[in-house]
Amino acid sequence: MIKTTEDIKEALHGRMRALWPSLPIRSGVFISSPGRVNLIGEHIDYNNCPVLPIAVDKRIVALVVAIPERSVKVADLDPRYESIEFSLEEYERLPEGLVPFKTGHWGNYIKAAVNELLSYSLKEGQERSVTNLSTGGDHVWECGFAMVFTSTIPQAAGMSSSSALVVLSTLALLEANDVSYSSFEQRLALADICRRAEWYVGTKGGGMDQAAILMGKNRNAIKISFNPIDAVLIPFEYDIAVVVAHSTVEAPKTREMMDAYNRRSIECTLAGLIVAKILQNRYDIEHIRYIGDITPSKTGLEQSVLDAIVTDVFHEEPYQIDEIASLLDMSTDQVNRRYCKRKDGTQFPMPIEGFKLYQRFYHVWKEWRRVERSEQLLIQGDIETFGTLMNDSHASCRDYHEVSCPELDMLTDIARSAGALGSRLTGAGFGGCAVSLVRPNDLAAFTETLLHDYYGRNMRLDRANAEHHIFVVHPSQGAGRIE
Ligand code: GLA
């Protein structure tokens, strides 16, 4: 069994030598890209509202070698997975850029990263830095790369294994072409590039995952804000274990799953636009685009006034498209064309019961306050109250945003009754993992209860199969080179 970083490096070297013996492997660099666990602030990043995740010590480690022939070759360390290869020239040849592999193929995360970076260039004489990338300059991507990677991030579990691969692949192309990315500003700029890159695979995500993966620091949580993107470290050095438990319900990025996620994003966008319209009509306030723009500083109105305004906007019954269109002074056709399209250009299917604008807006508005409060609580070291906010967050994800599932509800209930200070789903939901805060003294009993009550009694897993579904994570360093 592979254990130490040295073992992993050795194995990556071996696999690369076996696959591509003529490459200058000794010139390669090792890059690590972590998964993330969101502590609080779920499904609000795509509204430009702040979130509070950690990068964790489950990660992808890769060996990357620059190659001059402008191609990309990538392989998993595990030889059961086929390696992939494509040419950077394809991007220039085809108007739509790189042609994706079939839906769900892991290679699409590599292509997503490369496709996005290739849309930028540097101007003559500019320093080769991520912050100088723009459109309309000279070519910068002279080299491609070969990469072999291995991952300990559970897949389809809500820990961002795919974003870790996207970030990793951008770093590989940057490394291969000597473009620097390690300063704070460079990393923030890169997080934004990586966020856009993921639209290639069809999810209209916010920027939490990529930013957490790039901005993570040992022993710190990160408060990530958007518009403009920013990251503030919050020391997380409490005597508390951050325990991740997989519900065993996989949440793979199938078309149905992407539709379910994107539906929330569309509902929130429409809700934000309706509030913006009211602010414009009643108060002459312009330039509100996302729910995250509805702030005292952007509107000139106090928080209590904003709270009062938004409470009255939506009725609880779901909305049909013609009502939304009339509230926005648009035709239904315009609303459909502008806001309800899938990545492939097809029409997003209108949910039969209508769009749940009240419920989604309510979740986002309250969850945002919980993030702000959590930041203060963590700074003060009040981890107990923070735990209760995690519980509230889960309830809101379940009841208003409807992104939980019966198994996650059961798992978090059991976790709370087993002594967790707080327990909630983490990530996109619809399955995947729960995160719980547990006092070290309670950890053994907590784990026992989950093994017995959740995995044993409810999921019918025996101990050996259940044990690897529970693990403790630590706030860890963001993506970058490792020596
Ligand atoms: C996924 C997305 C993120 C975020 C979470 C939910 O992980 O990639 O941008 O929206 O879901 O909080």
Tab-separated table of C-alpha atoms and ligand atoms in Angstrom:
chain	number	residue	atom	x	y	z
A	1	MET	CA	0.000	0.000	0.000
A	2	ILE	CA	1.311	3.440	-0.984
A	3	LYS	CA	1.743	5.705	2.056
A	4	THR	CA	4.345	8.455	2.146
A	5	THR	CA	4.752	11.301	-0.282
A	6	GLU	CA	8.077	9.782	-1.300
A	7	ASP	CA	6.321	6.515	-2.181
A	8	ILE	CA	3.763	8.401	-4.229
A	9	LYS	CA	6.449	10.344	-6.085
A	10	GLU	CA	8.317	7.164	-6.854
A	11	ALA	CA	5.167	5.489	-8.151
A	12	LEU	CA	4.263	8.502	-10.324
A	13	HIS	CA	7.790	8.483	-11.782
A	14	GLY	CA	7.519	4.780	-12.503
A	15	ARG	CA	4.188	5.082	-14.280
A	16	MET	CA	5.338	8.047	-16.336
A	17	ARG	CA	8.503	6.176	-17.386
A	18	ALA	CA	6.435	3.165	-18.390
A	19	LEU	CA	3.957	5.221	-20.398
A	20	TRP	CA	6.209	7.777	-22.068
A	21	PRO	CA	9.828	6.602	-21.754
A	22	SER	CA	11.265	9.284	-24.024
A	23	LEU	CA	10.076	12.249	-21.908
A	24	PRO	CA	12.567	14.263	-19.809
A	25	ILE	CA	11.010	13.014	-16.585
A	26	ARG	CA	13.792	14.359	-14.355
A	27	SER	CA	12.773	17.905	-15.308
A	28	GLY	CA	9.269	17.296	-13.960
A	29	VAL	CA	7.652	18.975	-10.955
A	30	PHE	CA	5.258	17.587	-8.372
A	31	ILE	CA	2.006	19.426	-7.818
A	32	SER	CA	-0.613	18.829	-5.196
A	33	SER	CA	-4.231	19.950	-5.418
A	34	PRO	CA	-6.488	19.476	-2.378
A	35	GLY	CA	-10.171	18.705	-2.030
A	36	ARG	CA	-12.318	21.067	0.000
A	37	VAL	CA	-14.928	20.781	2.694
A	38	ASN	CA	-17.362	23.628	3.000
A	39	LEU	CA	-17.995	24.496	6.657
A	40	ILE	CA	-20.908	26.828	5.961
A	41	GLY	CA	-22.388	28.891	3.104
A	42	GLU	CA	-23.977	26.270	0.858
A	43	HIS	CA	-25.384	26.990	-2.587
A	44	ILE	CA	-24.855	30.702	-2.218
A	45	ASP	CA	-21.565	31.259	-4.061
A	46	TYR	CA	-23.322	31.427	-7.440
A	47	ASN	CA	-25.221	34.404	-6.053
A	48	ASN	CA	-21.926	36.091	-5.250
A	49	CYS	CA	-22.535	35.622	-1.526
A	50	PRO	CA	-19.579	34.673	0.693
A	51	VAL	CA	-18.761	31.132	1.795
A	52	LEU	CA	-16.548	29.570	4.445
A	53	PRO	CA	-14.732	26.393	3.354
A	54	ILE	CA	-11.404	24.727	4.157
A	55	ALA	CA	-8.964	23.026	1.802
A	56	VAL	CA	-8.278	19.564	3.223
A	57	ASP	CA	-5.601	16.922	3.416
A	58	LYS	CA	-7.287	14.628	0.903
A	59	ARG	CA	-5.635	15.584	-2.343
A	60	ILE	CA	-4.449	14.864	-5.838
A	61	VAL	CA	-0.702	14.579	-6.292
A	62	ALA	CA	0.735	14.736	-9.802
A	63	LEU	CA	4.002	14.629	-11.656
A	64	VAL	CA	4.036	17.173	-14.473
A	65	VAL	CA	6.570	17.371	-17.285
A	66	ALA	CA	6.588	20.143	-19.898
A	67	ILE	CA	6.648	18.908	-23.459
A	68	PRO	CA	7.470	21.026	-26.494
A	69	GLU	CA	5.088	19.442	-28.983
A	70	ARG	CA	1.959	21.322	-27.777
A	71	SER	CA	0.055	18.274	-26.733
A	72	VAL	CA	-1.400	17.153	-23.429
A	73	LYS	CA	-1.039	13.584	-22.190
A	74	VAL	CA	-2.581	12.610	-18.879
A	75	ALA	CA	-2.832	9.325	-17.031
A	76	ASP	CA	-4.099	8.131	-13.687
A	77	LEU	CA	-1.543	6.258	-11.641
A	78	ASP	CA	-3.981	3.379	-11.629
A	79	PRO	CA	-3.408	1.575	-14.945
A	80	ARG	CA	-7.027	0.417	-15.032
A	81	TYR	CA	-7.931	3.917	-16.253
A	82	GLU	CA	-7.106	4.689	-19.867
A	83	SER	CA	-4.788	7.626	-20.435
A	84	ILE	CA	-5.910	10.568	-22.558
A	85	GLU	CA	-4.115	12.695	-25.097
A	86	PHE	CA	-5.094	15.755	-27.144
A	87	SER	CA	-3.432	18.553	-29.040
A	88	LEU	CA	-3.470	22.244	-28.179
A	89	GLU	CA	-3.750	22.936	-31.915
A	90	GLU	CA	-7.304	21.618	-31.811
A	91	TYR	CA	-8.252	24.742	-29.848
A	92	GLU	CA	-7.086	27.046	-32.632
A	93	ARG	CA	-8.513	24.904	-35.414
A	94	LEU	CA	-12.054	24.609	-34.135
A	95	PRO	CA	-14.347	27.573	-33.453
A	96	GLU	CA	-15.809	25.901	-30.353
A	97	GLY	CA	-12.391	25.071	-28.907
A	98	LEU	CA	-11.449	21.639	-27.583
A	99	VAL	CA	-13.978	18.917	-28.322
A	100	PRO	CA	-15.140	17.335	-25.055
A	101	PHE	CA	-14.869	13.626	-24.345
A	102	LYS	CA	-18.168	11.881	-23.708
A	103	THR	CA	-20.254	13.319	-20.832
A	104	GLY	CA	-18.932	12.301	-17.432
A	105	HIS	CA	-15.402	11.438	-18.662
A	106	TRP	CA	-12.747	12.638	-16.189
A	107	GLY	CA	-10.673	13.943	-19.110
A	108	ASN	CA	-13.200	16.758	-19.551
A	109	TYR	CA	-11.881	18.425	-16.376
A	110	ILE	CA	-8.426	18.525	-17.934
A	111	LYS	CA	-9.869	19.874	-21.181
A	112	ALA	CA	-11.943	22.421	-19.249
A	113	ALA	CA	-8.789	23.861	-17.691
A	114	VAL	CA	-6.753	23.854	-20.870
A	115	ASN	CA	-9.587	25.205	-23.013
A	116	GLU	CA	-10.062	28.148	-20.660
A	117	LEU	CA	-6.379	29.018	-20.334
A	118	LEU	CA	-5.903	28.879	-24.090
A	119	SER	CA	-8.411	31.704	-24.436
A	120	TYR	CA	-5.908	34.043	-22.730
A	121	SER	CA	-2.570	35.349	-23.870
A	122	LEU	CA	0.182	37.754	-22.856
A	123	LYS	CA	1.139	40.988	-24.522
A	124	GLU	CA	4.638	41.414	-25.897
A	125	GLY	CA	7.191	42.009	-23.139
A	126	GLN	CA	4.806	41.359	-20.227
A	127	GLU	CA	5.992	39.363	-17.251
A	128	ARG	CA	4.719	35.782	-17.469
A	129	SER	CA	2.199	35.999	-14.657
A	130	VAL	CA	-1.411	34.841	-14.317
A	131	THR	CA	-2.416	38.415	-13.449
A	132	ASN	CA	-1.194	39.581	-16.872
A	133	LEU	CA	-3.223	37.076	-18.859
A	134	SER	CA	-5.799	38.744	-21.056
A	135	THR	CA	-7.261	38.315	-24.486
A	136	GLY	CA	-5.744	39.750	-27.605
A	137	GLY	CA	-2.018	39.410	-26.939
A	138	ASP	CA	0.623	37.158	-28.404
A	139	HIS	CA	0.781	33.478	-28.012
A	140	VAL	CA	1.973	32.234	-24.629
A	141	TRP	CA	1.271	28.520	-24.657
A	142	GLU	CA	4.355	27.181	-26.434
A	143	CYS	CA	4.411	23.926	-24.480
A	144	GLY	CA	1.995	21.206	-23.583
A	145	PHE	CA	2.463	18.833	-20.665
A	146	ALA	CA	2.464	15.207	-19.641
A	147	MET	CA	0.956	14.405	-16.262
A	148	VAL	CA	0.417	11.343	-14.106
A	149	PHE	CA	-1.769	11.802	-11.032
A	150	THR	CA	-3.232	9.961	-8.106
A	151	SER	CA	-6.009	11.074	-5.791
A	152	THR	CA	-7.241	10.409	-2.270
A	153	ILE	CA	-10.289	12.668	-2.648
A	154	PRO	CA	-13.451	10.556	-2.672
A	155	GLN	CA	-15.293	10.978	-5.965
A	156	ALA	CA	-18.899	12.145	-6.363
A	157	ALA	CA	-18.862	12.930	-2.650
A	158	GLY	CA	-19.130	16.712	-2.563
A	159	MET	CA	-15.436	17.237	-1.781
A	160	SER	CA	-14.573	18.796	-5.139
A	161	SER	CA	-12.481	16.030	-6.613
A	162	SER	CA	-13.297	17.412	-10.057
A	163	SER	CA	-12.423	21.029	-9.285
A	164	ALA	CA	-9.161	19.787	-7.779
A	165	LEU	CA	-8.438	18.201	-11.160
A	166	VAL	CA	-9.331	21.409	-13.007
A	167	VAL	CA	-7.058	23.489	-10.762
A	168	LEU	CA	-4.300	20.904	-11.050
A	169	SER	CA	-4.500	20.985	-14.840
A	170	THR	CA	-4.310	24.773	-15.001
A	171	LEU	CA	-1.237	24.643	-12.787
A	172	ALA	CA	0.274	22.013	-15.075
A	173	LEU	CA	-0.141	24.217	-18.149
A	174	LEU	CA	1.125	27.293	-16.275
A	175	GLU	CA	4.167	25.387	-14.998
A	176	ALA	CA	4.905	24.017	-18.456
A	177	ASN	CA	4.907	27.547	-19.859
A	178	ASP	CA	6.657	29.297	-16.978
A	179	VAL	CA	3.696	31.470	-16.045
A	180	SER	CA	3.854	32.335	-12.343
A	181	TYR	CA	0.836	31.832	-10.088
A	182	SER	CA	2.010	31.690	-6.490
A	183	SER	CA	1.325	35.155	-5.028
A	184	PHE	CA	-1.985	35.954	-3.326
A	185	GLU	CA	-3.211	38.128	-6.228
A	186	GLN	CA	-2.113	35.595	-8.817
A	187	ARG	CA	-3.977	32.818	-7.016
A	188	LEU	CA	-7.140	34.879	-6.773
A	189	ALA	CA	-6.953	35.685	-10.476
A	190	LEU	CA	-6.444	32.015	-11.200
A	191	ALA	CA	-9.414	31.013	-9.028
A	192	ASP	CA	-11.591	33.182	-11.240
A	193	ILE	CA	-10.177	31.609	-14.395
A	194	CYS	CA	-10.783	28.122	-12.981
A	195	ARG	CA	-14.364	29.031	-12.040
A	196	ARG	CA	-15.088	30.007	-15.626
A	197	ALA	CA	-13.298	26.897	-16.875
A	198	GLU	CA	-15.850	24.594	-15.255
A	199	TRP	CA	-18.708	25.877	-17.364
A	200	TYR	CA	-17.087	23.695	-20.057
A	201	VAL	CA	-18.422	20.622	-18.241
A	202	GLY	CA	-21.892	22.117	-17.876
A	203	THR	CA	-22.324	23.179	-14.247
A	204	LYS	CA	-23.016	26.839	-13.621
A	205	GLY	CA	-21.186	26.681	-10.301
A	206	GLY	CA	-19.997	29.583	-8.241
A	207	GLY	CA	-16.325	30.010	-7.477
A	208	MET	CA	-16.094	28.441	-4.029
A	209	ASP	CA	-14.352	25.203	-4.893
A	210	GLN	CA	-11.607	26.613	-7.076
A	211	ALA	CA	-10.921	29.467	-4.643
A	212	ALA	CA	-10.799	27.117	-1.640
A	213	ILE	CA	-8.445	24.791	-3.473
A	214	LEU	CA	-6.136	27.640	-4.447
A	215	MET	CA	-6.292	29.824	-1.327
A	216	GLY	CA	-6.245	27.108	1.381
A	217	LYS	CA	-3.757	27.351	4.263
A	218	ASN	CA	-2.790	24.907	6.989
A	219	ARG	CA	-4.796	25.490	10.182
A	220	ASN	CA	-7.074	28.088	8.554
A	221	ALA	CA	-10.583	28.311	7.224
A	222	ILE	CA	-11.121	30.766	4.386
A	223	LYS	CA	-13.890	33.266	3.963
A	224	ILE	CA	-14.256	33.691	0.234
A	225	SER	CA	-16.130	36.671	-1.162
A	226	PHE	CA	-17.030	37.343	-4.762
A	227	ASN	CA	-17.494	40.307	-7.016
A	228	PRO	CA	-14.662	41.082	-6.615
A	229	ILE	CA	-13.207	37.773	-5.535
A	230	ASP	CA	-11.319	37.891	-2.233
A	231	ALA	CA	-10.146	35.481	0.439
A	232	VAL	CA	-9.619	36.123	4.139
A	233	LEU	CA	-7.977	33.511	6.325
A	234	ILE	CA	-9.647	32.655	9.609
A	235	PRO	CA	-7.445	30.722	12.029
A	236	PHE	CA	-9.035	27.373	12.762
A	237	GLU	CA	-7.002	25.930	15.596
A	238	TYR	CA	-9.648	24.707	17.960
A	239	ASP	CA	-9.573	21.548	19.937
A	240	ILE	CA	-12.158	20.088	17.626
A	241	ALA	CA	-12.186	17.384	14.968
A	242	VAL	CA	-13.681	18.096	11.556
A	243	VAL	CA	-15.222	14.760	10.654
A	244	VAL	CA	-16.386	13.910	7.165
A	245	ALA	CA	-18.803	11.030	6.725
A	246	HIS	CA	-19.952	9.843	3.325
A	247	SER	CA	-23.664	9.113	3.090
A	248	THR	CA	-22.663	6.436	0.498
A	249	VAL	CA	-25.165	8.046	-1.858
A	250	GLU	CA	-23.064	9.066	-4.824
A	251	ALA	CA	-23.740	12.412	-6.421
A	252	PRO	CA	-22.106	12.075	-9.841
A	253	LYS	CA	-22.349	14.909	-12.363
A	254	THR	CA	-24.970	13.304	-14.582
A	255	ARG	CA	-27.250	15.428	-16.736
A	256	GLU	CA	-30.066	15.076	-14.153
A	257	MET	CA	-27.751	16.144	-11.377
A	258	MET	CA	-26.488	19.104	-13.366
A	259	ASP	CA	-30.068	20.103	-14.152
A	260	ALA	CA	-30.970	19.892	-10.457
A	261	TYR	CA	-27.965	22.075	-9.547
A	262	ASN	CA	-28.457	24.515	-12.417
A	263	ARG	CA	-32.146	24.814	-11.610
A	264	ARG	CA	-31.191	26.316	-8.231
A	265	SER	CA	-28.799	28.662	-9.931
A	266	ILE	CA	-31.499	29.774	-12.407
A	267	GLU	CA	-34.079	30.205	-9.630
A	268	CYS	CA	-31.657	32.325	-7.617
A	269	THR	CA	-30.738	34.430	-10.647
A	270	LEU	CA	-34.407	35.106	-11.388
A	271	ALA	CA	-35.131	35.876	-7.731
A	272	GLY	CA	-32.175	38.293	-7.634
A	273	LEU	CA	-33.374	40.036	-10.795
A	274	ILE	CA	-36.876	40.458	-9.402
A	275	VAL	CA	-35.544	42.073	-6.223
A	276	ALA	CA	-33.253	44.230	-8.372
A	277	LYS	CA	-36.244	45.403	-10.379
A	278	ILE	CA	-38.069	46.429	-7.208
A	279	LEU	CA	-35.020	48.301	-5.918
A	280	GLN	CA	-34.785	50.055	-9.248
A	281	ASN	CA	-38.463	50.982	-9.473
A	282	ARG	CA	-38.953	52.022	-5.878
A	283	TYR	CA	-35.567	53.452	-4.938
A	284	ASP	CA	-33.855	54.221	-8.240
A	285	ILE	CA	-31.058	51.784	-7.366
A	286	GLU	CA	-29.211	50.500	-10.424
A	287	HIS	CA	-26.556	47.836	-11.032
A	288	ILE	CA	-27.943	45.092	-8.826
A	289	ARG	CA	-27.456	41.843	-10.678
A	290	TYR	CA	-27.043	39.075	-8.092
A	291	ILE	CA	-28.520	38.469	-4.668
A	292	GLY	CA	-25.002	39.093	-3.364
A	293	ASP	CA	-25.232	42.683	-4.666
A	294	ILE	CA	-28.082	43.481	-2.285
A	295	THR	CA	-25.842	45.000	0.355
A	296	PRO	CA	-25.928	48.288	2.280
A	297	SER	CA	-22.837	49.482	0.426
A	298	LYS	CA	-24.200	48.739	-3.040
A	299	THR	CA	-27.741	49.989	-2.388
A	300	GLY	CA	-27.184	52.767	0.139
A	301	LEU	CA	-29.926	51.176	2.301
A	302	GLU	CA	-29.418	49.813	5.794
A	303	GLN	CA	-29.445	46.068	6.354
A	304	SER	CA	-32.690	46.270	8.359
A	305	VAL	CA	-34.359	48.173	5.500
A	306	LEU	CA	-33.125	45.604	2.980
A	307	ASP	CA	-34.377	42.786	5.213
A	308	ALA	CA	-37.802	44.408	5.371
A	309	ILE	CA	-37.956	44.924	1.606
A	310	VAL	CA	-36.981	41.411	0.616
A	311	THR	CA	-39.328	39.728	3.089
A	312	ASP	CA	-42.304	40.969	1.107
A	313	VAL	CA	-41.196	40.266	-2.431
A	314	PHE	CA	-42.072	36.617	-3.062
A	315	HIS	CA	-45.147	34.479	-2.514
A	316	GLU	CA	-44.634	30.909	-1.382
A	317	GLU	CA	-46.356	29.264	-4.341
A	318	PRO	CA	-43.915	28.459	-7.125
A	319	TYR	CA	-43.751	30.813	-10.094
A	320	GLN	CA	-44.596	30.069	-13.701
A	321	ILE	CA	-42.472	31.645	-16.396
A	322	ASP	CA	-45.116	34.162	-17.529
A	323	GLU	CA	-45.407	35.633	-14.040
A	324	ILE	CA	-41.626	35.908	-13.820
A	325	ALA	CA	-41.499	37.557	-17.230
A	326	SER	CA	-44.120	40.103	-16.288
A	327	LEU	CA	-42.286	40.951	-13.026
A	328	LEU	CA	-39.130	41.510	-15.051
A	329	ASP	CA	-40.890	43.482	-17.812
A	330	MET	CA	-39.739	40.940	-20.333
A	331	SER	CA	-41.362	38.455	-22.674
A	332	THR	CA	-41.324	34.786	-21.660
A	333	ASP	CA	-39.205	34.180	-24.702
A	334	GLN	CA	-36.601	36.695	-23.526
A	335	VAL	CA	-36.493	35.137	-20.042
A	336	ASN	CA	-36.075	31.680	-21.539
A	337	ARG	CA	-33.369	32.766	-23.926
A	338	ARG	CA	-31.355	34.799	-21.432
A	339	TYR	CA	-31.624	32.809	-18.243
A	340	CYS	CA	-32.931	29.328	-18.906
A	341	LYS	CA	-30.434	27.725	-21.270
A	342	ARG	CA	-28.233	24.702	-20.734
A	343	LYS	CA	-24.570	24.773	-21.698
A	344	ASP	CA	-25.331	22.851	-24.909
A	345	GLY	CA	-27.845	25.551	-25.903
A	346	THR	CA	-30.926	23.425	-25.249
A	347	GLN	CA	-33.811	24.883	-23.289
A	348	PHE	CA	-33.713	24.239	-19.552
A	349	PRO	CA	-36.874	22.247	-18.778
A	350	MET	CA	-39.361	24.356	-16.852
A	351	PRO	CA	-40.111	22.481	-13.577
A	352	ILE	CA	-43.735	21.339	-13.678
A	353	GLU	CA	-44.520	22.786	-10.251
A	354	GLY	CA	-42.855	26.074	-11.252
A	355	PHE	CA	-39.734	27.855	-10.022
A	356	LYS	CA	-39.459	28.062	-6.237
A	357	LEU	CA	-38.253	31.626	-5.955
A	358	TYR	CA	-39.431	32.285	-2.399
A	359	GLN	CA	-37.785	29.166	-0.980
A	360	ARG	CA	-34.471	29.638	-2.811
A	361	PHE	CA	-34.230	33.316	-2.002
A	362	TYR	CA	-35.040	32.637	1.642
A	363	HIS	CA	-32.272	30.039	1.864
A	364	VAL	CA	-29.672	32.276	0.250
A	365	TRP	CA	-30.559	35.365	2.250
A	366	LYS	CA	-30.428	33.553	5.619
A	367	GLU	CA	-27.431	31.390	4.783
A	368	TRP	CA	-25.493	34.515	3.874
A	369	ARG	CA	-26.204	35.980	7.348
A	370	ARG	CA	-25.089	32.666	8.860
A	371	VAL	CA	-21.757	32.943	7.053
A	372	GLU	CA	-21.185	36.478	8.338
A	373	ARG	CA	-22.105	35.397	11.873
A	374	SER	CA	-19.923	32.286	11.597
A	375	GLU	CA	-16.914	34.393	10.696
A	376	GLN	CA	-17.366	36.382	13.907
A	377	LEU	CA	-17.978	33.258	15.982
A	378	LEU	CA	-14.860	31.558	14.670
A	379	ILE	CA	-12.782	34.645	15.376
A	380	GLN	CA	-14.172	34.698	18.928
A	381	GLY	CA	-13.604	30.950	19.281
A	382	ASP	CA	-17.306	30.244	19.949
A	383	ILE	CA	-17.373	26.877	18.278
A	384	GLU	CA	-20.558	25.715	20.076
A	385	THR	CA	-22.684	28.476	18.586
A	386	PHE	CA	-20.998	27.937	15.251
A	387	GLY	CA	-22.130	24.297	15.485
A	388	THR	CA	-25.749	25.379	15.893
A	389	LEU	CA	-25.453	27.509	12.752
A	390	MET	CA	-24.193	24.448	10.877
A	391	ASN	CA	-27.335	22.620	11.984
A	392	ASP	CA	-29.520	25.532	10.852
A	393	SER	CA	-27.695	25.538	7.535
A	394	HIS	CA	-28.479	21.873	7.015
A	395	ALA	CA	-32.159	22.413	7.809
A	396	SER	CA	-32.325	25.256	5.308
A	397	CYS	CA	-30.557	23.208	2.617
A	398	ARG	CA	-33.103	20.461	3.274
A	399	ASP	CA	-36.305	22.489	3.534
A	400	TYR	CA	-35.774	25.533	1.335
A	401	HIS	CA	-33.059	24.778	-1.188
A	402	GLU	CA	-34.010	21.085	-1.280
A	403	VAL	CA	-30.520	19.796	-1.932
A	404	SER	CA	-30.361	17.181	0.805
A	405	CYS	CA	-31.595	13.582	0.604
A	406	PRO	CA	-33.105	11.232	3.224
A	407	GLU	CA	-29.750	9.547	3.860
A	408	LEU	CA	-27.952	12.844	4.541
A	409	ASP	CA	-30.776	13.938	6.833
A	410	MET	CA	-30.520	10.677	8.746
A	411	LEU	CA	-26.730	10.799	8.874
A	412	THR	CA	-26.646	14.360	10.227
A	413	ASP	CA	-29.390	13.539	12.769
A	414	ILE	CA	-27.409	10.557	14.016
A	415	ALA	CA	-24.229	12.667	14.072
A	416	ARG	CA	-25.940	15.271	16.269
A	417	SER	CA	-27.324	12.690	18.632
A	418	ALA	CA	-23.853	11.115	18.777
A	419	GLY	CA	-22.430	14.356	20.160
A	420	ALA	CA	-21.517	16.499	17.148
A	421	LEU	CA	-21.601	20.224	17.946
A	422	GLY	CA	-22.902	20.743	14.426
A	423	SER	CA	-23.514	18.560	11.402
A	424	ARG	CA	-24.549	19.402	7.857
A	425	LEU	CA	-24.259	18.296	4.270
A	426	THR	CA	-21.258	19.766	2.525
A	427	GLY	CA	-20.884	20.658	-1.157
A	428	ALA	CA	-23.571	20.438	-3.806
A	429	GLY	CA	-25.603	17.851	-1.874
A	430	PHE	CA	-28.115	15.387	-3.394
A	431	GLY	CA	-25.892	12.767	-1.734
A	432	GLY	CA	-22.200	12.929	-0.903
A	433	CYS	CA	-20.766	13.809	2.492
A	434	ALA	CA	-21.754	15.381	5.774
A	435	VAL	CA	-19.326	17.418	7.856
A	436	SER	CA	-19.543	17.356	11.649
A	437	LEU	CA	-17.605	19.067	14.421
A	438	VAL	CA	-16.723	16.669	17.216
A	439	ARG	CA	-14.738	17.126	20.414
A	440	PRO	CA	-11.648	14.898	20.380
A	441	ASN	CA	-12.787	13.162	23.578
A	442	ASP	CA	-16.071	12.224	21.923
A	443	LEU	CA	-14.548	11.105	18.638
A	444	ALA	CA	-14.255	7.382	19.346
A	445	ALA	CA	-17.850	7.088	20.618
A	446	PHE	CA	-19.082	9.301	17.778
A	447	THR	CA	-17.440	7.081	15.177
A	448	GLU	CA	-18.807	3.948	16.842
A	449	THR	CA	-22.350	5.327	16.798
A	450	LEU	CA	-22.135	6.247	13.121
A	451	LEU	CA	-20.670	2.856	12.238
A	452	HIS	CA	-23.377	1.081	14.125
A	453	ASP	CA	-26.469	3.237	13.668
A	454	TYR	CA	-25.967	4.756	10.245
A	455	TYR	CA	-23.719	2.442	8.257
A	456	GLY	CA	-24.687	-0.806	9.990
A	457	ARG	CA	-28.344	-0.551	10.855
A	458	ASN	CA	-29.506	1.740	8.070
A	459	MET	CA	-27.121	1.240	5.172
A	460	ARG	CA	-26.468	-2.440	5.890
A	461	LEU	CA	-22.713	-2.115	5.496
A	462	ASP	CA	-20.367	-4.281	7.507
A	463	ARG	CA	-17.699	-2.609	9.560
A	464	ALA	CA	-14.848	-3.204	7.125
A	465	ASN	CA	-16.805	-1.587	4.297
A	466	ALA	CA	-18.067	1.245	6.450
A	467	GLU	CA	-14.878	2.372	8.156
A	468	HIS	CA	-13.332	4.138	5.201
A	469	HIS	CA	-16.456	6.301	4.817
A	470	ILE	CA	-15.619	8.265	7.984
A	471	PHE	CA	-12.463	10.324	8.301
A	472	VAL	CA	-11.079	13.378	10.034
A	473	VAL	CA	-9.809	16.203	7.826
A	474	HIS	CA	-7.507	19.106	8.638
A	475	PRO	CA	-7.482	22.592	7.120
A	476	SER	CA	-4.626	22.357	4.647
A	477	GLN	CA	-2.425	24.102	2.153
A	478	GLY	CA	-3.832	25.137	-1.235
A	479	ALA	CA	-2.713	23.779	-4.583
A	480	GLY	CA	0.856	24.229	-5.690
A	481	ARG	CA	4.239	22.656	-6.131
A	482	ILE	CA	5.474	20.235	-3.528
A	483	GLU	CA	9.158	19.539	-3.037
B	1	GLA	C1	-20.682	22.731	-5.932
B	1	GLA	C2	-20.269	23.935	-6.752
B	1	GLA	C3	-19.937	25.120	-5.824
B	1	GLA	C4	-21.050	25.394	-4.834
B	1	GLA	C5	-21.465	24.103	-4.136
B	1	GLA	C6	-22.666	24.301	-3.251
B	1	GLA	O1	-19.615	22.258	-5.179
B	1	GLA	O2	-19.154	23.633	-7.542
B	1	GLA	O3	-19.645	26.248	-6.614
B	1	GLA	O4	-22.125	26.009	-5.464
B	1	GLA	O5	-21.760	23.079	-5.064
B	1	GLA	O6	-22.384	25.193	-2.218
